[in-house]
Short mmCIF file of C-alpha atoms and ligand atoms in Angstrom, two decimals:
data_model
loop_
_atom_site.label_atom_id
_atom_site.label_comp_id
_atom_site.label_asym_id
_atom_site.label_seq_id
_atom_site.Cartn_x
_atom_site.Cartn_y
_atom_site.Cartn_z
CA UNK Z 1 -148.04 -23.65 13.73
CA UNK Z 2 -151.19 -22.58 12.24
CA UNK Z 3 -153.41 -25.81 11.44
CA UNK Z 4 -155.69 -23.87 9.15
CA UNK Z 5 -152.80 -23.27 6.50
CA UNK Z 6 -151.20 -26.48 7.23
CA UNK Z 7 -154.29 -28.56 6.38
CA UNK Z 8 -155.04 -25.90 2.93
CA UNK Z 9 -151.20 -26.37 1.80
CA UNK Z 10 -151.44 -30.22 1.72
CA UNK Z 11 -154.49 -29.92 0.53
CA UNK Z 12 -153.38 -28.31 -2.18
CA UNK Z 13 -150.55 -30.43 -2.96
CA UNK Z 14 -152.87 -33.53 -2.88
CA UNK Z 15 -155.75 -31.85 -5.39
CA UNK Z 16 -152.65 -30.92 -7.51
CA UNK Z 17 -150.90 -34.48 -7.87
CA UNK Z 18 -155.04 -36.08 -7.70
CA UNK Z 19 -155.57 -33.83 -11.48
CA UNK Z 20 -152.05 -34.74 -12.64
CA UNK Z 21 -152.53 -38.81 -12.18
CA UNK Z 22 -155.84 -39.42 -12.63
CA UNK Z 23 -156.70 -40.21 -16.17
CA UNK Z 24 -158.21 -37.25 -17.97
CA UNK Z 25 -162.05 -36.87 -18.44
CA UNK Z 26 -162.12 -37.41 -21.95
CA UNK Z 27 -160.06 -40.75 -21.79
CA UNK Z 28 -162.29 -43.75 -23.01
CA UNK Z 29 -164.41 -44.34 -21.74
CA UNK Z 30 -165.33 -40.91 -20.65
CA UNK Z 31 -168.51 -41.65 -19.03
CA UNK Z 32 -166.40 -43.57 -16.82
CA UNK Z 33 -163.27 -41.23 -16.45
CA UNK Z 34 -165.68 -38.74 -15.49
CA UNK Z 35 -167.83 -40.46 -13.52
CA UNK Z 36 -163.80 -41.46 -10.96
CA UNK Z 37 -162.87 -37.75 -11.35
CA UNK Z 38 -166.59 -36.44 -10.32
CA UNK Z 39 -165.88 -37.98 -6.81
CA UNK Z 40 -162.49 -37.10 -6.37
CA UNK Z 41 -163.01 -33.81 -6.73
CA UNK Z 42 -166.32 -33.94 -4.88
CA UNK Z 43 -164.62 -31.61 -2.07
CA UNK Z 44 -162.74 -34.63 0.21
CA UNK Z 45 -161.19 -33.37 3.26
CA UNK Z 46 -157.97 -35.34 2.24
CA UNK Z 47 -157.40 -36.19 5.72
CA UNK Z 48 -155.71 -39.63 4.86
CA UNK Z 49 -153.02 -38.20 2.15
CA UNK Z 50 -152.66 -35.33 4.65
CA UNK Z 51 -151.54 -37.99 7.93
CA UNK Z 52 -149.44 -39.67 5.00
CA UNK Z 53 -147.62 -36.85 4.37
CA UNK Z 54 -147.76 -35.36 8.05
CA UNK Z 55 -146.40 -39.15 9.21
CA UNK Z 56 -143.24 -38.50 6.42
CA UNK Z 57 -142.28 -35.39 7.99
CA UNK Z 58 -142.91 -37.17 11.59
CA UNK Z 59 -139.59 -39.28 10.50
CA UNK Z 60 -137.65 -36.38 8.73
CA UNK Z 61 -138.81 -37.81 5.19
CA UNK Z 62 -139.44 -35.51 2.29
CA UNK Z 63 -143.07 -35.28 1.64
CA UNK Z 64 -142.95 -34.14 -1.86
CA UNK Z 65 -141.30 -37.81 -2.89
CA UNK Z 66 -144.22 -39.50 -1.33
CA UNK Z 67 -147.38 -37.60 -3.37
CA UNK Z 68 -148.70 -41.15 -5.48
CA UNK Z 69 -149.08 -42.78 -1.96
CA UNK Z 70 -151.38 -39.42 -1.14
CA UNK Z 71 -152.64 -40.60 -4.70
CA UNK Z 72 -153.73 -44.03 -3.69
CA UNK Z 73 -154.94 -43.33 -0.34
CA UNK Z 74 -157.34 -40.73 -1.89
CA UNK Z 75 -158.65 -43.48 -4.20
CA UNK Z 76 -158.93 -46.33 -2.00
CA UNK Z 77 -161.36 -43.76 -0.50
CA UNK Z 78 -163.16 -42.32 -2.61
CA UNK Z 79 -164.03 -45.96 -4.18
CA UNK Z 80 -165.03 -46.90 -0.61
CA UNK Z 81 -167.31 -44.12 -0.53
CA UNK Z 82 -168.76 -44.50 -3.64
CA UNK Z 83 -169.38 -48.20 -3.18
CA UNK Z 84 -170.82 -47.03 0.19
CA UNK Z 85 -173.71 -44.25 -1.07
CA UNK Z 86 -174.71 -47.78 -3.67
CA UNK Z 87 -178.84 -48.50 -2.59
CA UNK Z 88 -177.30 -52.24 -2.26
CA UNK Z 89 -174.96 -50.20 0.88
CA UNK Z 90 -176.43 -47.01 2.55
CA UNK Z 91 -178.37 -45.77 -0.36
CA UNK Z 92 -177.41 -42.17 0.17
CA UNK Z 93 -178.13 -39.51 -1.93
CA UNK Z 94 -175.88 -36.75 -1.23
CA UNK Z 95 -171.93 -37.05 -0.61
CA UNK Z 96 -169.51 -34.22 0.01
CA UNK Z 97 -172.65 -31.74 -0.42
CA UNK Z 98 -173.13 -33.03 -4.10
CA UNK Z 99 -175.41 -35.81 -5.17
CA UNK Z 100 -174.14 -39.41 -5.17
CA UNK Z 101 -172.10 -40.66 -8.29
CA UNK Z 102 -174.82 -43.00 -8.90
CA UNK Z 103 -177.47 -40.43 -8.69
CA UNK Z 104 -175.32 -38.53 -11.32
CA UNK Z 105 -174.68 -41.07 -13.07
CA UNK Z 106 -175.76 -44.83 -12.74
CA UNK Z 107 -175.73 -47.51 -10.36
CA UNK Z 108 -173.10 -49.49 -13.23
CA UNK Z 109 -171.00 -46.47 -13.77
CA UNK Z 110 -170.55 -45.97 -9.85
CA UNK Z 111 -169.96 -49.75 -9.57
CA UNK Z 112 -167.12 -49.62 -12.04
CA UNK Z 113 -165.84 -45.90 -10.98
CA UNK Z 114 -165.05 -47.52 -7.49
CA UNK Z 115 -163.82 -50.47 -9.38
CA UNK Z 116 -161.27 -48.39 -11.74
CA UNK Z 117 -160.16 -46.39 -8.56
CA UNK Z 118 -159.34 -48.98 -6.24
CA UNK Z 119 -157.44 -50.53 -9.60
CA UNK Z 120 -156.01 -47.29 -10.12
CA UNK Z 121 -154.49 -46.44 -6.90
CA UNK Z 122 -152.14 -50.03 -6.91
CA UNK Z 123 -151.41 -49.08 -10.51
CA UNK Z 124 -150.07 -45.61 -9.26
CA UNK Z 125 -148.54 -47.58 -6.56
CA UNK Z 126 -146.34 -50.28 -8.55
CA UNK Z 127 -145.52 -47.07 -11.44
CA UNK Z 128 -141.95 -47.12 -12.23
CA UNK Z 129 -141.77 -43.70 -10.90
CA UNK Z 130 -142.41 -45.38 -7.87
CA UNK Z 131 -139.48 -47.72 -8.19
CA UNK Z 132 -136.87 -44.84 -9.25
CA UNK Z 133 -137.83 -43.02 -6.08
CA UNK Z 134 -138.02 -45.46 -3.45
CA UNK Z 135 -136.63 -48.49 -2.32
CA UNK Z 136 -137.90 -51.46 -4.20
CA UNK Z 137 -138.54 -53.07 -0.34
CA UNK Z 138 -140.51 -50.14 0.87
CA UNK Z 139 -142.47 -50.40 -1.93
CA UNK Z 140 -143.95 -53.56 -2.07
CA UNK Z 141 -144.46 -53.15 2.19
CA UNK Z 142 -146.16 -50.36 1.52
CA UNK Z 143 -148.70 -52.14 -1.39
CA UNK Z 144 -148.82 -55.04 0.95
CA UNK Z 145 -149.99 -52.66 3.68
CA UNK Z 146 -152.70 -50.67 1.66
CA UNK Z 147 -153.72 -53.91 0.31
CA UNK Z 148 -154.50 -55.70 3.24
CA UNK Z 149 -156.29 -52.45 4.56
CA UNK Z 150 -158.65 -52.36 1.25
CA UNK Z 151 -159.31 -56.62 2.11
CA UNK Z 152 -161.64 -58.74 3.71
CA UNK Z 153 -160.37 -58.56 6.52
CA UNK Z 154 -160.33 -54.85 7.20
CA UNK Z 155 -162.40 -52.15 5.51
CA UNK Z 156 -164.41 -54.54 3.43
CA UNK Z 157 -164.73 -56.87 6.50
CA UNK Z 158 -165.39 -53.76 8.61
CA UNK Z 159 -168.02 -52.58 5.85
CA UNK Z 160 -169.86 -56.27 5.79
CA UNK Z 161 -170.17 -56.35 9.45
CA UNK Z 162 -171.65 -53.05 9.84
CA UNK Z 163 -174.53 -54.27 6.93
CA UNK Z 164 -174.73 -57.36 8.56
CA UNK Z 165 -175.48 -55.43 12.31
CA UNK Z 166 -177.93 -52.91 11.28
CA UNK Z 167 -181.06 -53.37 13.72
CA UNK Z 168 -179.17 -56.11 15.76
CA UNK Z 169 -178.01 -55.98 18.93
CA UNK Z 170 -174.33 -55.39 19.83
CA UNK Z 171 -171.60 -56.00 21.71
CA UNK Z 172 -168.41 -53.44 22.35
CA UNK Z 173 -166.64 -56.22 20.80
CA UNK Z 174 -168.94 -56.52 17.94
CA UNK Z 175 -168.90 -52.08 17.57
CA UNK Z 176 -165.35 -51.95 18.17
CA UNK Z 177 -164.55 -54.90 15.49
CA UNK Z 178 -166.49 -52.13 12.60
CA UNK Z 179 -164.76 -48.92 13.49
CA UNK Z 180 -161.48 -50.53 13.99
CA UNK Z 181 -161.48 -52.44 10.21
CA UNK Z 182 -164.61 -49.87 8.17
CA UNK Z 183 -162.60 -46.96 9.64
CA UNK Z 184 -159.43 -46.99 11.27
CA UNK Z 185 -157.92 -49.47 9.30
CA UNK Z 186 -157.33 -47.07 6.32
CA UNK Z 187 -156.16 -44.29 8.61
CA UNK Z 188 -153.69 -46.22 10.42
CA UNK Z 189 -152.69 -47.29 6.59
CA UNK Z 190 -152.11 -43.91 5.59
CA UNK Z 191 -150.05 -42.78 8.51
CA UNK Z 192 -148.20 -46.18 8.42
CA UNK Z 193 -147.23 -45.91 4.61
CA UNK Z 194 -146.40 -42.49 5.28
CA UNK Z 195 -143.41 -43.57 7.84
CA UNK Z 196 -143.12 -46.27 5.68
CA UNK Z 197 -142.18 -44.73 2.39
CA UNK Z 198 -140.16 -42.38 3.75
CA UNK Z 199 -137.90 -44.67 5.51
CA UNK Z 200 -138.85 -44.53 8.99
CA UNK Z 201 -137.13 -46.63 11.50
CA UNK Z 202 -139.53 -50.17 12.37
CA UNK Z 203 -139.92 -48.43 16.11
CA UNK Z 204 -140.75 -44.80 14.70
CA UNK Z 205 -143.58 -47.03 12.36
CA UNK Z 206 -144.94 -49.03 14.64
CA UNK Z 207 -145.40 -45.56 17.43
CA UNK Z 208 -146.95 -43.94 14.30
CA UNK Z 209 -149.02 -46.75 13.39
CA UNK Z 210 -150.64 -46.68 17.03
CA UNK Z 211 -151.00 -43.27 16.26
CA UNK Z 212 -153.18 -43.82 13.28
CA UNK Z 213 -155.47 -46.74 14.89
CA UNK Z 214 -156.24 -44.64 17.87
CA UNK Z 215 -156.90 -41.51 15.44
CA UNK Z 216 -159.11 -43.29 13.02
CA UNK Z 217 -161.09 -45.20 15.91
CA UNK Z 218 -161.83 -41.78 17.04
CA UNK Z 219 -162.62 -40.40 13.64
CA UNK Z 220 -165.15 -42.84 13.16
CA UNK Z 221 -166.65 -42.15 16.78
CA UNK Z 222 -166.80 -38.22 15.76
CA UNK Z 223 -168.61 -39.07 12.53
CA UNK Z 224 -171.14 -41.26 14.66
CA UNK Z 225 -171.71 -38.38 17.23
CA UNK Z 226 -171.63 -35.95 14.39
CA UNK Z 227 -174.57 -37.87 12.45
CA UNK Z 228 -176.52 -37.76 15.75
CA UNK Z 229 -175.59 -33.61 16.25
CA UNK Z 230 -174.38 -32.48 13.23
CA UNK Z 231 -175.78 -29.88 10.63
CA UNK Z 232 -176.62 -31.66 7.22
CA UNK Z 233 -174.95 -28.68 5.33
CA UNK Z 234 -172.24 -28.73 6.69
CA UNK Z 235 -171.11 -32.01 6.88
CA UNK Z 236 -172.67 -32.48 3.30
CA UNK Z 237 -174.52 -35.48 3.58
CA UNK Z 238 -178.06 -36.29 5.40
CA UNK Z 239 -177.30 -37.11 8.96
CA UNK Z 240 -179.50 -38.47 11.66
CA UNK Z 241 -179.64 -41.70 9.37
CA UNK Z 242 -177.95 -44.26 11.90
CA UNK Z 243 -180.40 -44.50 14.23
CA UNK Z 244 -182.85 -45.48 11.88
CA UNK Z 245 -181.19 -47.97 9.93
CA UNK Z 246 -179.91 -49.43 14.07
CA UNK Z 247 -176.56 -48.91 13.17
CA UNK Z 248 -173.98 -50.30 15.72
CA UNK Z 249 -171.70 -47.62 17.14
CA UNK Z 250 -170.60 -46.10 19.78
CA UNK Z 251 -173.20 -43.46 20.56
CA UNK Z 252 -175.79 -46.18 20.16
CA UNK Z 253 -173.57 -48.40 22.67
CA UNK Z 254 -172.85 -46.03 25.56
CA UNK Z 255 -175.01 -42.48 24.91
CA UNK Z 256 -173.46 -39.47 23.99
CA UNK Z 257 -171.25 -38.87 26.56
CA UNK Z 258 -170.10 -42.35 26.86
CA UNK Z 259 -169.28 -42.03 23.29
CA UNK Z 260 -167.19 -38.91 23.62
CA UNK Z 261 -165.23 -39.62 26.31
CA UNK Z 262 -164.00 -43.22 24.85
CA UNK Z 263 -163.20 -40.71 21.73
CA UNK Z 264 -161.25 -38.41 23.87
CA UNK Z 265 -159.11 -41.30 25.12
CA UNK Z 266 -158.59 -42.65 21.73
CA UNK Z 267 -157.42 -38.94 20.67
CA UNK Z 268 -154.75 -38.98 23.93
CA UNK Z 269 -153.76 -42.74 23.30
CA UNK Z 270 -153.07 -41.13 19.75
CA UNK Z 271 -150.96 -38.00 20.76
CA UNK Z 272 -148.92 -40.15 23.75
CA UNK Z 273 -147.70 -42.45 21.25
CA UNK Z 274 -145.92 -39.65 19.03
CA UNK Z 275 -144.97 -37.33 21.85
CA UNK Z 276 -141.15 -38.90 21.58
CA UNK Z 277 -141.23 -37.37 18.21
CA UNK Z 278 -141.05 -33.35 19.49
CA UNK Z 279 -141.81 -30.93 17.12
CA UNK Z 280 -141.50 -33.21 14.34
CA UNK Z 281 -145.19 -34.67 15.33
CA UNK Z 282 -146.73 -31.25 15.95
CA UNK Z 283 -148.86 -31.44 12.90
CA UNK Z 284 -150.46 -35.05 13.91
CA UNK Z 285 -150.84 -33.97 17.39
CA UNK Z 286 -152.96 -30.77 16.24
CA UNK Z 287 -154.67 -32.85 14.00
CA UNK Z 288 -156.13 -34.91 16.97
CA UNK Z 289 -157.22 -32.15 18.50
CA UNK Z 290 -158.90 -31.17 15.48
CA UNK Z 291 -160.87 -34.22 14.86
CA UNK Z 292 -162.39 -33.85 18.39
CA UNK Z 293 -163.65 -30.64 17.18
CA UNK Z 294 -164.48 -30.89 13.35
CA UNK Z 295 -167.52 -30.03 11.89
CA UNK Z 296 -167.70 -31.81 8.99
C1 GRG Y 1 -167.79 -50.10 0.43
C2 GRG Y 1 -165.76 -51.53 0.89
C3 GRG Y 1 -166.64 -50.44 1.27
C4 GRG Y 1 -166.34 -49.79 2.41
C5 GRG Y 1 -167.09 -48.64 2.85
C6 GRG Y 1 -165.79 -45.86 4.00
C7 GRG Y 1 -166.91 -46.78 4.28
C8 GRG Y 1 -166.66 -48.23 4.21
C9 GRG Y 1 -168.15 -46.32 4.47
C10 GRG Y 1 -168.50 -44.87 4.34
C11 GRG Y 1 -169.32 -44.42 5.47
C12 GRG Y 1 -168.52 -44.21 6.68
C13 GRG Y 1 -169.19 -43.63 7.85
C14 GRG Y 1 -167.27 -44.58 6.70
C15 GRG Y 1 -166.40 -44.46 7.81
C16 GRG Y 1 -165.25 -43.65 7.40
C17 GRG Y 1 -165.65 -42.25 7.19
C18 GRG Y 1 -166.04 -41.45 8.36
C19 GRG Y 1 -165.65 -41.78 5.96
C20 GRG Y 1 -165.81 -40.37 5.61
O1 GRG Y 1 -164.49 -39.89 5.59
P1 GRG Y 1 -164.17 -38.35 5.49
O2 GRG Y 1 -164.97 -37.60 6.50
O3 GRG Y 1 -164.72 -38.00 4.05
O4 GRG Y 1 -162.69 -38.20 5.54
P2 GRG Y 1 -164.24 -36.89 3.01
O5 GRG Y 1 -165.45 -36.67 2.13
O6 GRG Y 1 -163.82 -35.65 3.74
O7 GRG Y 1 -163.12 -37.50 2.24
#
């Protein structure tokens, strides 16, 4: 399997259901409509809609029936971002090598464009499309999943606790606590929803849901190494910001190498738990080994 054309097809896929649900630009308010479809189509990897739909495969599900999850996911996301790059957050400029909403924008228009896409992707979620193609109980486990990912006590608790530890010192417990809730959280989501949705069995979810915490531990753990190594145009945004601002991860934690190797167990933790899956898993197994060595 080529991962290249893999990753571009479902890419594709994703951009194409993205234009055809989100509200058109010149919907009222436009400043605003504009403002959620400026950072969608910023130039997102799509990894999370791509482990959804990889994880629906992984359990013999058809991918196509699952696109308004790869919806959601995207704009869960994206809002997160957005509502990250705020000066009250990171104060970032540049995002997906184009300036920040609010630099485009406003600081109230990025405010509310996160606002309208988090709203937006539960909207797309409870659609009665959704309920004509899926089973009204995988449904609501799968809103109740994405939910609790998006709460306070995952990515938003993830996203206060990394504010709250910048120039403090840290624990592992305290680092790990971040990744696993600002990070991994929403990737395990993804992958889990995936299964979920497409009617995996409660043992094939829970091996893929391991899958997706030990993927998006290790995510976050590249992006940390990748601020300290990376190339600015490339990855699209400034890097070599987290030391400054004392940021508590990894790298900071253990060095470099320290760092790298806890990533590279993650990564195997990751691949073990879907090897009972054979070929069906061979996307999300070459997608580990892809995050190891991704460049932006
Ligand atoms: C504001 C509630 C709230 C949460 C923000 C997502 C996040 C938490 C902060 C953004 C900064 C950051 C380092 C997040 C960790 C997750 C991460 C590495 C996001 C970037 O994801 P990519 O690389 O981005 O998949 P693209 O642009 O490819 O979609």
């Amino acid at each position: 399997m080529d991962l290249d054309t893999y990753l571009a097809t479902r890419r594709g896929l994703v951009d194409e259901a993205l234009d055809r649900f989100l509200p058109r630009e010149d919907a009222k308010p436009a400043a605003l409509h504009k403002a959620m479809r400026y950072s969608v189509f910023a130039g997102g990897k799509r990894l999370r809609p791509i482990l959804a739909l990889a994880a629906a495969e992984a359990v013999g599900g058809d991918p196509g029936s699952i696109l308004p999850l790869t919806v959601a996911l995207e704009c869960v996301h994206t809002y997160s971002l957005i509502h990250d790059d705020l000066p009250a957050m990171d104060d970032d400029d540049l995002r997906r090598g184009k300036p920040t909403v609010h630099k485009v924008f406003d600081e109230a228009t990025a405010i509310l464009a996160g606002d309208a896409l988090l709203a937006f992707a539960f909207e797309v979620l409870s659609s009665p499309r959704m309920a004509r193609a899926h089973r009204l109980e995988r449904v609501i486990a799968v809103i109740g999943e994405l939910s609790a990912a998006s709460g306070s006590r995952q990515l938003v608790a993830g996203q206060m606790s990394d504010l709250l530890s910048e120039g403090k010192p840290v624990s592992r417990e305290d680092v790990e606590y971040i990744v696993w809730n600002k990070t991994a959280a929403l990737i395990r989501a993804a992958v889990k929803c995936g299964a979920l949705l497409a009617g995996g069995s409660p043992e094939e979810v829970s091996l893929l849901s391991c899958f997706g915490e030990n993927l998006g531990a290790a995510f976050q753990i590249k992006d940390d190494l990748l601020d300290l190594e990376g190339d600015a145009a490339k990855l699209g945004k400034a890097v070599r910001k987290d030391e400054k601002r004392g940021k508590a991860t990894f790298p900071h934690l253990l060095g470099r190498d320290g760092a790298r190797a806890v990533m590279q167990e993650l990564i195997h933790t990751a691949q073990d738990a879907v090897r009972s899956f054979g070929d069906r898993a061979e996307p999300l197994v070459m997608i580990g080994g892809y995050i190891l060595k991704r460049v932006n």
